[in-house]
Tab-separated table of N, CA and C in Angstrom:
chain	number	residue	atom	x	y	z
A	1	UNK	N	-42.698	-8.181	39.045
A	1	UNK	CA	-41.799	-9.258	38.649
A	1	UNK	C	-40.387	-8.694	38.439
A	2	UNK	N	-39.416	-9.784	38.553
A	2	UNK	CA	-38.091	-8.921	37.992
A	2	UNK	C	-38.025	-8.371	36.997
A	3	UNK	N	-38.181	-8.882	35.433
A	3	UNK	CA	-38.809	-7.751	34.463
A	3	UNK	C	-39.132	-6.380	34.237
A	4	UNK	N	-40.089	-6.621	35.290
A	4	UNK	CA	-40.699	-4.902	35.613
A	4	UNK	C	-39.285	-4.236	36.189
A	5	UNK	N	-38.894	-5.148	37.216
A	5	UNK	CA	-38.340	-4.305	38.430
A	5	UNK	C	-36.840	-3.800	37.313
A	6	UNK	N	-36.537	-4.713	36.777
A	6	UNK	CA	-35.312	-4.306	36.005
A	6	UNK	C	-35.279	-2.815	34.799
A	7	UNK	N	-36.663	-3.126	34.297
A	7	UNK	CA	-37.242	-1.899	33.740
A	7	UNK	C	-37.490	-0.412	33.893
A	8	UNK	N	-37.894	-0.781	35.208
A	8	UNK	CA	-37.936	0.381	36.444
A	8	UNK	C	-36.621	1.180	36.157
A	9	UNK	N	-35.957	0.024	36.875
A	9	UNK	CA	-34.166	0.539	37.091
A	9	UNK	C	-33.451	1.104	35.634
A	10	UNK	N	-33.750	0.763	34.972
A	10	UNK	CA	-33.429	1.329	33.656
A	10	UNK	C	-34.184	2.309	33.246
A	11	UNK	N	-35.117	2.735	33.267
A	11	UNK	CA	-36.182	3.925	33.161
A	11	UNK	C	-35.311	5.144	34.225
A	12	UNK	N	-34.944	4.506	35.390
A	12	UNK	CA	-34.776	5.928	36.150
A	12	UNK	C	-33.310	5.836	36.344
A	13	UNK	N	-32.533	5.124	35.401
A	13	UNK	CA	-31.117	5.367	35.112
A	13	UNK	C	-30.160	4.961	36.573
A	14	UNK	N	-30.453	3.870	37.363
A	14	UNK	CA	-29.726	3.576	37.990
A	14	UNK	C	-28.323	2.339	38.061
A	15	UNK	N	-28.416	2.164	36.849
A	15	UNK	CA	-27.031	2.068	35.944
A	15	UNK	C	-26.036	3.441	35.457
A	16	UNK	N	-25.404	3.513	35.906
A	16	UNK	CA	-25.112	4.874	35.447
A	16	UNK	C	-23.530	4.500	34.696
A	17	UNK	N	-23.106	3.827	34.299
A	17	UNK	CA	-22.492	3.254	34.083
A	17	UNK	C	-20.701	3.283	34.688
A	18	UNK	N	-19.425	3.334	34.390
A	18	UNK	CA	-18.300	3.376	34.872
A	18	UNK	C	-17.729	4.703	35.116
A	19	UNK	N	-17.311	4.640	35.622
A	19	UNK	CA	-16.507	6.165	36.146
A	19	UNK	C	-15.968	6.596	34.882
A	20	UNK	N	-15.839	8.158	34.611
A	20	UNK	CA	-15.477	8.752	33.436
A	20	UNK	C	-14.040	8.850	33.514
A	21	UNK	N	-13.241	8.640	34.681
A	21	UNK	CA	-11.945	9.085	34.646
A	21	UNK	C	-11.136	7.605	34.745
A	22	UNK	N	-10.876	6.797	34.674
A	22	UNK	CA	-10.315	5.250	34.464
A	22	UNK	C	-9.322	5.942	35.501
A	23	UNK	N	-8.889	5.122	35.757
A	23	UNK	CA	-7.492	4.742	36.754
A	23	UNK	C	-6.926	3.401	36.855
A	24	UNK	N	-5.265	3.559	36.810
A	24	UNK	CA	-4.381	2.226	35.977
A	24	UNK	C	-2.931	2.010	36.982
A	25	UNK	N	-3.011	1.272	37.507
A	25	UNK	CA	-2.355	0.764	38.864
A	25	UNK	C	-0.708	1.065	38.376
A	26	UNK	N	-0.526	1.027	36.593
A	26	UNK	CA	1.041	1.616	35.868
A	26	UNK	C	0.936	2.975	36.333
A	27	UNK	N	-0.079	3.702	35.478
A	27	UNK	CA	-0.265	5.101	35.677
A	27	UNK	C	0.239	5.770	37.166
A	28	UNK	N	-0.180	5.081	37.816
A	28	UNK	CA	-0.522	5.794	39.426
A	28	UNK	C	1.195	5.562	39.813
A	29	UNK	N	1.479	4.232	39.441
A	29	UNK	CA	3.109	4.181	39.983
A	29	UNK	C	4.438	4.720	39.733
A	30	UNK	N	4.101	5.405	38.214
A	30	UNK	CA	5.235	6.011	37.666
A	30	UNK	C	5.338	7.462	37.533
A	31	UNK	N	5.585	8.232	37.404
A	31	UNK	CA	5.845	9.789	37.232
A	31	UNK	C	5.602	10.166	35.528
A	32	UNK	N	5.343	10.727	35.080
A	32	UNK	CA	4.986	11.342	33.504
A	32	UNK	C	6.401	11.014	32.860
A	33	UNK	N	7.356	11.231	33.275
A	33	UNK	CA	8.657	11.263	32.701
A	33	UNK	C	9.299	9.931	32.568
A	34	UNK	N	8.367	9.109	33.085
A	34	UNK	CA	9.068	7.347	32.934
A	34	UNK	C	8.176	6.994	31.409
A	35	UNK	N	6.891	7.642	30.991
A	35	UNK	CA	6.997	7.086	29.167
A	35	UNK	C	7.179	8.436	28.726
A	36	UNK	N	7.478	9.509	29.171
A	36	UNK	CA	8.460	10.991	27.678
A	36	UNK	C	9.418	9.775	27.718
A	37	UNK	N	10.405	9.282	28.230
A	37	UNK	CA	11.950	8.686	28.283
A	37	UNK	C	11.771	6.932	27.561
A	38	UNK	N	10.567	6.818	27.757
A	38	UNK	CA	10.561	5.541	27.158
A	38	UNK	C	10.784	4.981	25.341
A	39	UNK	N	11.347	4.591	25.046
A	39	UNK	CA	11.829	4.370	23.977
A	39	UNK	C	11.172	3.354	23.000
A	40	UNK	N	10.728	3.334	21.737
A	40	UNK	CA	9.808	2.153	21.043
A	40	UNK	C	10.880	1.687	20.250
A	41	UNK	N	11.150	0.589	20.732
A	41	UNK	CA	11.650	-0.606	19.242
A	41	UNK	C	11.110	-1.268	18.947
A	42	UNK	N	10.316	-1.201	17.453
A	42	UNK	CA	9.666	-1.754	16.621
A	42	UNK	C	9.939	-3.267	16.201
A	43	UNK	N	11.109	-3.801	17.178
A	43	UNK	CA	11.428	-5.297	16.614
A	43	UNK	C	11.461	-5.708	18.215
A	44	UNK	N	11.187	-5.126	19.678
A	44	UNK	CA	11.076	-5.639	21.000
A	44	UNK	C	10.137	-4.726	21.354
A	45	UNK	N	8.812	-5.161	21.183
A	45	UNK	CA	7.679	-4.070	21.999
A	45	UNK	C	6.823	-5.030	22.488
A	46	UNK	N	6.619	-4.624	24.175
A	46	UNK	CA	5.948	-5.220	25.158
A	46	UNK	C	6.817	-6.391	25.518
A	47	UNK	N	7.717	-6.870	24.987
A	47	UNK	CA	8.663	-7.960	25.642
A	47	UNK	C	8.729	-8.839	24.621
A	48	UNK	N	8.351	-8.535	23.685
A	48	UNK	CA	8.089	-9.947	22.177
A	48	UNK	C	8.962	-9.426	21.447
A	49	UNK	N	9.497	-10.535	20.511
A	49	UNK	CA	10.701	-9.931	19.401
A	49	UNK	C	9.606	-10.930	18.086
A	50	UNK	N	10.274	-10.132	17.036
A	50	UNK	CA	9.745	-10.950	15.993
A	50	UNK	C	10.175	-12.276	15.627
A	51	UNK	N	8.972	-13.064	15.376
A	51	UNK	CA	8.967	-14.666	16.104
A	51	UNK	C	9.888	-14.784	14.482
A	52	UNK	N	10.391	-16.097	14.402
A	52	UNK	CA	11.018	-16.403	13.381
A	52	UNK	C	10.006	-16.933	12.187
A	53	UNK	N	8.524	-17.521	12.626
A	53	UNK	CA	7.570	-17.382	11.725
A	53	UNK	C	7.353	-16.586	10.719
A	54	UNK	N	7.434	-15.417	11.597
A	54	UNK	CA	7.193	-13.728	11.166
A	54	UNK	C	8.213	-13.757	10.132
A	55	UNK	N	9.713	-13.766	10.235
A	55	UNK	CA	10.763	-13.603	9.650
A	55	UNK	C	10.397	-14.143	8.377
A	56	UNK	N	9.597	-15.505	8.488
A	56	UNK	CA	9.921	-16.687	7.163
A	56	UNK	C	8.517	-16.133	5.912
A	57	UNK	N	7.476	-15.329	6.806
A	57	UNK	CA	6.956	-15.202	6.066
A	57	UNK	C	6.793	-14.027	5.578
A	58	UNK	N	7.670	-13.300	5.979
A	58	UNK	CA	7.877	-12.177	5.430
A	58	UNK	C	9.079	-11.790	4.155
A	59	UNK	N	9.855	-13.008	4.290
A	59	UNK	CA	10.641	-13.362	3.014
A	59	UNK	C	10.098	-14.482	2.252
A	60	UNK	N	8.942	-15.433	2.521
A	60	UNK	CA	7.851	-15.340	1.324
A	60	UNK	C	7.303	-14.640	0.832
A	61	UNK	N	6.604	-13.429	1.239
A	61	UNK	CA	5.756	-12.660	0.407
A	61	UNK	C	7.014	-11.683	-0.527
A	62	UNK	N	8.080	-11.229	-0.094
A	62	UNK	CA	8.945	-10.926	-0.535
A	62	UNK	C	9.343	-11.639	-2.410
A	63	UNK	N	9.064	-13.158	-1.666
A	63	UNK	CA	9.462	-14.050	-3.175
A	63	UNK	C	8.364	-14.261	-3.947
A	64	UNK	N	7.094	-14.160	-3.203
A	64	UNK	CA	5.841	-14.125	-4.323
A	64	UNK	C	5.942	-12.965	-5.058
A	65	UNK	N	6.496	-11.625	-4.288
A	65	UNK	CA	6.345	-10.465	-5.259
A	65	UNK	C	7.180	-10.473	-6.038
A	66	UNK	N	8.633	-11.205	-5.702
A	66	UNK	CA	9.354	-11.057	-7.063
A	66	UNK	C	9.102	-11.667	-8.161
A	67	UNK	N	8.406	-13.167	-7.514
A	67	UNK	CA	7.739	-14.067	-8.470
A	67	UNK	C	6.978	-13.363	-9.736
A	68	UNK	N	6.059	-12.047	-9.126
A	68	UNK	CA	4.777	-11.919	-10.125
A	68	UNK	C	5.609	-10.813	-10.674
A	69	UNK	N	6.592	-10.202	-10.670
A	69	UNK	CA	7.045	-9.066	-10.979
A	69	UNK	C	7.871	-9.621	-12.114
A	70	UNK	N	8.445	-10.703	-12.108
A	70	UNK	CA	8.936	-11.495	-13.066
A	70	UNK	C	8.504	-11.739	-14.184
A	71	UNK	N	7.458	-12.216	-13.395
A	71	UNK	CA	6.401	-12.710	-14.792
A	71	UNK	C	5.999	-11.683	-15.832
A	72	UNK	N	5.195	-10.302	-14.707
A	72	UNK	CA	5.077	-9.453	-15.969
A	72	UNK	C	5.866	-9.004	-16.558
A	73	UNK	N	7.322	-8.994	-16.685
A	73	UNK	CA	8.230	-8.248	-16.897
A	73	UNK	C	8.474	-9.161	-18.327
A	74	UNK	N	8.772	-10.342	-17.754
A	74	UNK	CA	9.653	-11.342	-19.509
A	74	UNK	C	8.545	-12.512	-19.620
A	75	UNK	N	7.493	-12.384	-18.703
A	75	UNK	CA	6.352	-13.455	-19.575
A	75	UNK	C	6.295	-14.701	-19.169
């Protein structure tokens, strides 16, 4: 039955699974020295800038902390 037959195939390891060395259609096109030269900005990486969401809620948590810092401070 297929069952068996699939069993079989797995018993004598003819899955062997993906090639150990990957290969990446970027990799192959560029030379080593196109990412040493590449540069990270932490506010444009991969083509995204920080959404203005991001912005708003990051000067909420900003005001919750001053909020609670308040509190313990004068009560």
């Amino acid at each position: 039955s297929d069952y068996h037959q699939l069993g079989h195939n797995l018993r004598i390891n003819l899955f062997q699974g993906g090639p150990l060395k990957s290969q990446s259609l970027m990799r192959d096109s560029y030379t080593p020295d196109v990412f040493q030269k590449a540069v990270i900005d932490p506010r444009h990486w991969h083509g995204r800038k920080i959404s203005e969401l991001g912005r708003w809620y990051k000067k909420y948590f900003i005001d919750l902390n001053t909020q609670k810092a308040m509190k313990e401070k004068y009560g």
